[in-house]
Amino acid sequence: MRLDRLLAQEKVSRKAMKQALLKKEILVDNCPASSLAQNVDTGLQKLVFQGRQIQGYKHTYLMLHKPGGVVTASQDKELPTVMDLLPPDIQSNQLYAVGRLDRDTTGLLLLTDNGPLGFQLLHPQYHVDKSYQVVVNGLLTPDHIQQFKDGIVFLDGTTCKPAQLEILSSSPTESRASITISEGKFHQVKKMFLSVGVKVTALKRVHFGPWNLDDNLQEGDYRPLNSEELASIRDFLRKSG
């Protein structure tokens, strides 16, 4: 939650916030706050305003193993959504998915009610890597590795940032690979492979920023982030100022 919104809930006036910020009387984890727009979570961080600790609001962070056939949306009139996989009491917590996975794409999704964090994780300036396991319907060669490294260019002229392609197996009818990208263009991974002449037949996200898909999570299952994963959330919160 933005620092100014949290303090407003504590009945602190805007004027008092600005004055306290200038006087370094707002401390987040014992460091002076850098901006009233700073994203804070009092469930993970210690917030002190003019010597008084603020408890505020504790956000929710979940890891979900998205199955195929469900859409990344809060609701849909025709199709099941990732929110339908959660119990009703959790659905009501204003959760949303950080980023989108296509209906037929499986794998790692982060769910949270911390809106500013989601915006931060998807913003180009933070260069959050995402890795996928891919199956395509044709041959992959070392030349493709270099093409991805140079930056794939779509037919409409759109240029992708350099990506890392690792070929795991290859044959004229089916190849398997892993790919790491640092941006999130619409249907990007599928379009990148189409640009080199093969079609993606299966796609699974296994890595998003510092978080890896839990091998123990079955498709459709979820769990709260563990302490190590929450430490990574805290790191991003510190950068938000």
GROMACS .gro file of C-alpha atoms in nm:
model
  241
    1MET     CA    1   0.000   0.000   0.000
    2ARG     CA    2   0.122   0.353  -0.073
    3LEU     CA    3   0.262   0.520   0.236
    4ASP     CA    4   0.033   0.824   0.206
    5ARG     CA    5  -0.277   0.604   0.179
    6LEU     CA    6  -0.176   0.404   0.483
    7LEU     CA    7  -0.110   0.717   0.691
    8ALA     CA    8  -0.439   0.868   0.573
    9GLN     CA    9  -0.614   0.563   0.720
   10GLU     CA   10  -0.443   0.657   1.048
   11LYS     CA   11  -0.607   1.003   1.022
   12VAL     CA   12  -0.276   1.178   0.947
   13SER     CA   13  -0.325   1.494   0.740
   14ARG     CA   14  -0.144   1.546   0.413
   15LYS     CA   15   0.035   1.847   0.557
   16ALA     CA   16   0.156   1.649   0.857
   17MET     CA   17   0.280   1.371   0.627
   18LYS     CA   18   0.485   1.612   0.417
   19GLN     CA   19   0.635   1.780   0.720
   20ALA     CA   20   0.725   1.448   0.881
   21LEU     CA   21   0.879   1.326   0.556
   22LEU     CA   22   1.101   1.635   0.531
   23LYS     CA   23   1.206   1.599   0.896
   24LYS     CA   24   1.281   1.227   0.841
   25GLU     CA   25   1.025   1.137   1.104
   26ILE     CA   26   0.878   0.855   0.895
   27LEU     CA   27   1.090   0.541   0.926
   28VAL     CA   28   1.050   0.221   0.728
   29ASP     CA   29   1.265  -0.060   0.870
   30ASN     CA   30   1.458   0.209   1.062
   31CYS     CA   31   1.539   0.406   0.744
   32PRO     CA   32   1.382   0.744   0.657
   33ALA     CA   33   1.104   0.710   0.402
   34SER     CA   34   1.203   0.849   0.064
   35SER     CA   35   0.860   0.935  -0.071
   36LEU     CA   36   0.494   0.938   0.029
   37ALA     CA   37   0.437   0.722  -0.278
   38GLN     CA   38   0.662   0.452  -0.132
   39ASN     CA   39   0.500   0.109  -0.118
   40VAL     CA   40   0.492  -0.034   0.235
   41ASP     CA   41   0.355  -0.344   0.402
   42THR     CA   42   0.341  -0.335   0.781
   43GLY     CA   43   0.310  -0.713   0.779
   44LEU     CA   44   0.665  -0.731   0.643
   45GLN     CA   45   0.814  -0.399   0.747
   46LYS     CA   46   0.833  -0.184   1.059
   47LEU     CA   47   0.673   0.156   1.002
   48VAL     CA   48   0.723   0.435   1.255
   49PHE     CA   49   0.558   0.777   1.227
   50GLN     CA   50   0.694   1.042   1.464
   51GLY     CA   51   0.801   0.777   1.715
   52ARG     CA   52   0.476   0.578   1.696
   53GLN     CA   53   0.473   0.236   1.530
   54ILE     CA   54   0.195   0.199   1.272
   55GLN     CA   55   0.042  -0.145   1.234
   56GLY     CA   56  -0.162  -0.059   0.925
   57TYR     CA   57  -0.247  -0.335   0.681
   58LYS     CA   58  -0.090  -0.673   0.616
   59HIS     CA   59  -0.100  -0.773   0.249
   60THR     CA   60  -0.152  -1.123   0.111
   61TYR     CA   61   0.096  -1.295  -0.123
   62LEU     CA   62   0.021  -1.633  -0.280
   63MET     CA   63   0.188  -1.861  -0.532
   64LEU     CA   64  -0.050  -2.041  -0.767
   65HIS     CA   65   0.027  -2.320  -1.013
   66LYS     CA   66  -0.205  -2.219  -1.295
   67PRO     CA   67  -0.355  -2.506  -1.492
   68GLY     CA   68  -0.451  -2.489  -1.858
   69GLY     CA   69  -0.806  -2.396  -1.949
   70VAL     CA   70  -0.851  -2.113  -1.698
   71VAL     CA   71  -0.810  -1.744  -1.769
   72THR     CA   72  -0.603  -1.496  -1.573
   73ALA     CA   73  -0.885  -1.269  -1.464
   74SER     CA   74  -1.087  -1.187  -1.156
   75GLN     CA   75  -1.408  -1.290  -1.329
   76ASP     CA   76  -1.531  -1.406  -1.667
   77LYS     CA   77  -1.884  -1.467  -1.792
   78GLU     CA   78  -1.797  -1.785  -1.981
   79LEU     CA   79  -1.467  -1.932  -1.866
   80PRO     CA   80  -1.328  -2.041  -1.528
   81THR     CA   81  -1.072  -1.801  -1.381
   82VAL     CA   82  -0.770  -1.838  -1.158
   83MET     CA   83  -0.976  -1.684  -0.877
   84ASP     CA   84  -1.223  -1.970  -0.903
   85LEU     CA   85  -0.941  -2.196  -0.782
   86LEU     CA   86  -0.935  -2.019  -0.445
   87PRO     CA   87  -1.172  -2.065  -0.147
   88PRO     CA   88  -1.445  -1.797  -0.126
   89ASP     CA   89  -1.295  -1.636   0.185
   90ILE     CA   90  -0.966  -1.575   0.003
   91GLN     CA   91  -1.135  -1.460  -0.318
   92SER     CA   92  -1.293  -1.176  -0.124
   93ASN     CA   93  -0.954  -1.027  -0.030
   94GLN     CA   94  -0.929  -0.817  -0.348
   95LEU     CA   95  -0.656  -1.039  -0.485
   96TYR     CA   96  -0.538  -1.012  -0.842
   97ALA     CA   97  -0.276  -1.187  -1.054
   98VAL     CA   98   0.054  -1.012  -1.120
   99GLY     CA   99   0.077  -1.029  -1.498
  100ARG     CA  100  -0.116  -1.263  -1.722
  101LEU     CA  101  -0.076  -1.613  -1.857
  102ASP     CA  102  -0.268  -1.721  -2.165
  103ARG     CA  103  -0.560  -1.956  -2.116
  104ASP     CA  104  -0.358  -2.256  -2.235
  105THR     CA  105  -0.036  -2.157  -2.055
  106THR     CA  106   0.041  -2.319  -1.721
  107GLY     CA  107   0.276  -2.243  -1.437
  108LEU     CA  108   0.371  -1.978  -1.185
  109LEU     CA  109   0.136  -1.693  -1.097
  110LEU     CA  110   0.175  -1.454  -0.807
  111LEU     CA  111  -0.149  -1.336  -0.647
  112THR     CA  112  -0.162  -1.035  -0.416
  113ASP     CA  113  -0.377  -0.749  -0.295
  114ASN     CA  114  -0.076  -0.515  -0.305
  115GLY     CA  115  -0.151  -0.317  -0.620
  116PRO     CA  116   0.163  -0.099  -0.627
  117LEU     CA  117   0.382  -0.409  -0.602
  118GLY     CA  118   0.218  -0.565  -0.905
  119PHE     CA  119   0.276  -0.247  -1.105
  120GLN     CA  120   0.639  -0.241  -0.995
  121LEU     CA  121   0.706  -0.604  -1.089
  122LEU     CA  122   0.569  -0.545  -1.439
  123HIS     CA  123   0.737  -0.209  -1.499
  124PRO     CA  124   1.021  -0.222  -1.758
  125GLN     CA  125   1.262  -0.027  -1.537
  126TYR     CA  126   1.291  -0.319  -1.294
  127HIS     CA  127   1.379  -0.578  -1.563
  128VAL     CA  128   1.210  -0.869  -1.387
  129ASP     CA  129   1.305  -1.189  -1.570
  130LYS     CA  130   1.050  -1.457  -1.652
  131SER     CA  131   1.145  -1.810  -1.758
  132TYR     CA  132   0.934  -2.065  -1.942
  133GLN     CA  133   0.954  -2.428  -2.045
  134VAL     CA  134   0.851  -2.453  -2.408
  135VAL     CA  135   0.755  -2.729  -2.652
  136VAL     CA  136   0.746  -2.639  -3.023
  137ASN     CA  137   0.642  -2.834  -3.333
  138GLY     CA  138   0.971  -2.818  -3.522
  139LEU     CA  139   1.348  -2.806  -3.519
  140LEU     CA  140   1.545  -2.566  -3.299
  141THR     CA  141   1.910  -2.500  -3.384
  142PRO     CA  142   2.205  -2.301  -3.245
  143ASP     CA  143   2.120  -2.030  -3.499
  144HIS     CA  144   1.795  -1.973  -3.310
  145ILE     CA  145   1.987  -1.922  -2.986
  146GLN     CA  146   2.176  -1.635  -3.149
  147GLN     CA  147   1.857  -1.488  -3.297
  148PHE     CA  148   1.696  -1.476  -2.954
  149LYS     CA  149   2.014  -1.329  -2.807
  150ASP     CA  150   2.018  -1.056  -3.075
  151GLY     CA  151   1.650  -0.971  -3.018
  152ILE     CA  152   1.365  -1.123  -3.217
  153VAL     CA  153   1.188  -0.889  -3.459
  154PHE     CA  154   0.817  -0.951  -3.521
  155LEU     CA  155   0.660  -0.919  -3.865
  156ASP     CA  156   0.516  -0.579  -3.771
  157GLY     CA  157   0.865  -0.449  -3.692
  158THR     CA  158   0.841  -0.477  -3.312
  159THR     CA  159   1.181  -0.561  -3.167
  160CYS     CA  160   1.211  -0.772  -2.854
  161LYS     CA  161   1.483  -0.729  -2.598
  162PRO     CA  162   1.756  -0.995  -2.601
  163ALA     CA  163   1.636  -1.326  -2.461
  164GLN     CA  164   1.814  -1.639  -2.345
  165LEU     CA  165   1.719  -1.960  -2.525
  166GLU     CA  166   1.842  -2.299  -2.410
  167ILE     CA  167   1.761  -2.598  -2.631
  168LEU     CA  168   1.689  -2.909  -2.423
  169SER     CA  169   1.605  -3.146  -2.708
  170SER     CA  170   1.550  -3.101  -3.079
  171SER     CA  171   1.400  -3.293  -3.369
  172PRO     CA  172   1.224  -3.203  -3.696
  173THR     CA  173   0.884  -3.267  -3.539
  174GLU     CA  174   0.924  -3.154  -3.176
  175SER     CA  175   1.176  -2.958  -2.973
  176ARG     CA  176   1.192  -2.862  -2.608
  177ALA     CA  177   1.359  -2.554  -2.470
  178SER     CA  178   1.368  -2.301  -2.190
  179ILE     CA  179   1.351  -1.929  -2.257
  180THR     CA  180   1.410  -1.630  -2.030
  181ILE     CA  181   1.273  -1.287  -2.119
  182SER     CA  182   1.273  -0.955  -1.933
  183GLU     CA  183   0.960  -0.795  -2.079
  184GLY     CA  184   0.597  -0.888  -2.126
  185LYS     CA  185   0.462  -0.809  -2.471
  186PHE     CA  186   0.124  -0.957  -2.569
  187HIS     CA  187   0.168  -1.329  -2.651
  188GLN     CA  188   0.540  -1.255  -2.665
  189VAL     CA  189   0.689  -1.604  -2.626
  190LYS     CA  190   0.453  -1.758  -2.880
  191LYS     CA  191   0.520  -1.478  -3.130
  192MET     CA  192   0.897  -1.508  -3.082
  193PHE     CA  193   0.895  -1.873  -3.182
  194LEU     CA  194   0.657  -1.809  -3.472
  195SER     CA  195   0.907  -1.553  -3.595
  196VAL     CA  196   1.170  -1.828  -3.632
  197GLY     CA  197   0.930  -2.069  -3.802
  198VAL     CA  198   0.797  -2.295  -3.526
  199LYS     CA  199   0.475  -2.299  -3.323
  200VAL     CA  200   0.450  -2.332  -2.946
  201THR     CA  201   0.243  -2.635  -2.850
  202ALA     CA  202   0.300  -2.617  -2.472
  203LEU     CA  203   0.413  -2.333  -2.249
  204LYS     CA  204   0.479  -2.329  -1.875
  205ARG     CA  205   0.618  -2.044  -1.664
  206VAL     CA  206   0.860  -2.174  -1.404
  207HIS     CA  207   1.033  -1.857  -1.288
  208PHE     CA  208   0.922  -1.499  -1.221
  209GLY     CA  209   1.180  -1.260  -1.081
  210PRO     CA  210   1.331  -1.420  -0.769
  211TRP     CA  211   1.045  -1.670  -0.735
  212ASN     CA  212   1.050  -2.024  -0.871
  213LEU     CA  213   0.749  -2.249  -0.920
  214ASP     CA  214   0.723  -2.488  -0.626
  215ASP     CA  215   0.768  -2.842  -0.758
  216ASN     CA  216   0.532  -2.966  -0.486
  217LEU     CA  217   0.242  -2.753  -0.610
  218GLN     CA  218   0.008  -2.946  -0.835
  219GLU     CA  219  -0.176  -2.764  -1.112
  220GLY     CA  220  -0.462  -2.569  -0.957
  221ASP     CA  221  -0.303  -2.559  -0.611
  222TYR     CA  222  -0.174  -2.253  -0.426
  223ARG     CA  223   0.011  -2.165  -0.108
  224PRO     CA  224   0.126  -1.852   0.080
  225LEU     CA  225   0.478  -1.739   0.004
  226ASN     CA  226   0.734  -1.875   0.248
  227SER     CA  227   0.975  -1.662   0.454
  228GLU     CA  228   1.249  -1.664   0.189
  229GLU     CA  229   1.003  -1.563  -0.083
  230LEU     CA  230   0.859  -1.290   0.137
  231ALA     CA  231   1.211  -1.156   0.188
  232SER     CA  232   1.223  -1.100  -0.188
  233ILE     CA  233   0.894  -0.911  -0.165
  234ARG     CA  234   1.051  -0.693   0.104
  235ASP     CA  235   1.345  -0.622  -0.127
  236PHE     CA  236   1.109  -0.492  -0.396
  237LEU     CA  237   0.926  -0.281  -0.141
  238ARG     CA  238   1.254  -0.117  -0.045
  239LYS     CA  239   1.314  -0.025  -0.411
  240SER     CA  240   0.971   0.132  -0.448
  241GLY     CA  241   1.069   0.465  -0.299
   0.00000   0.00000   0.00000
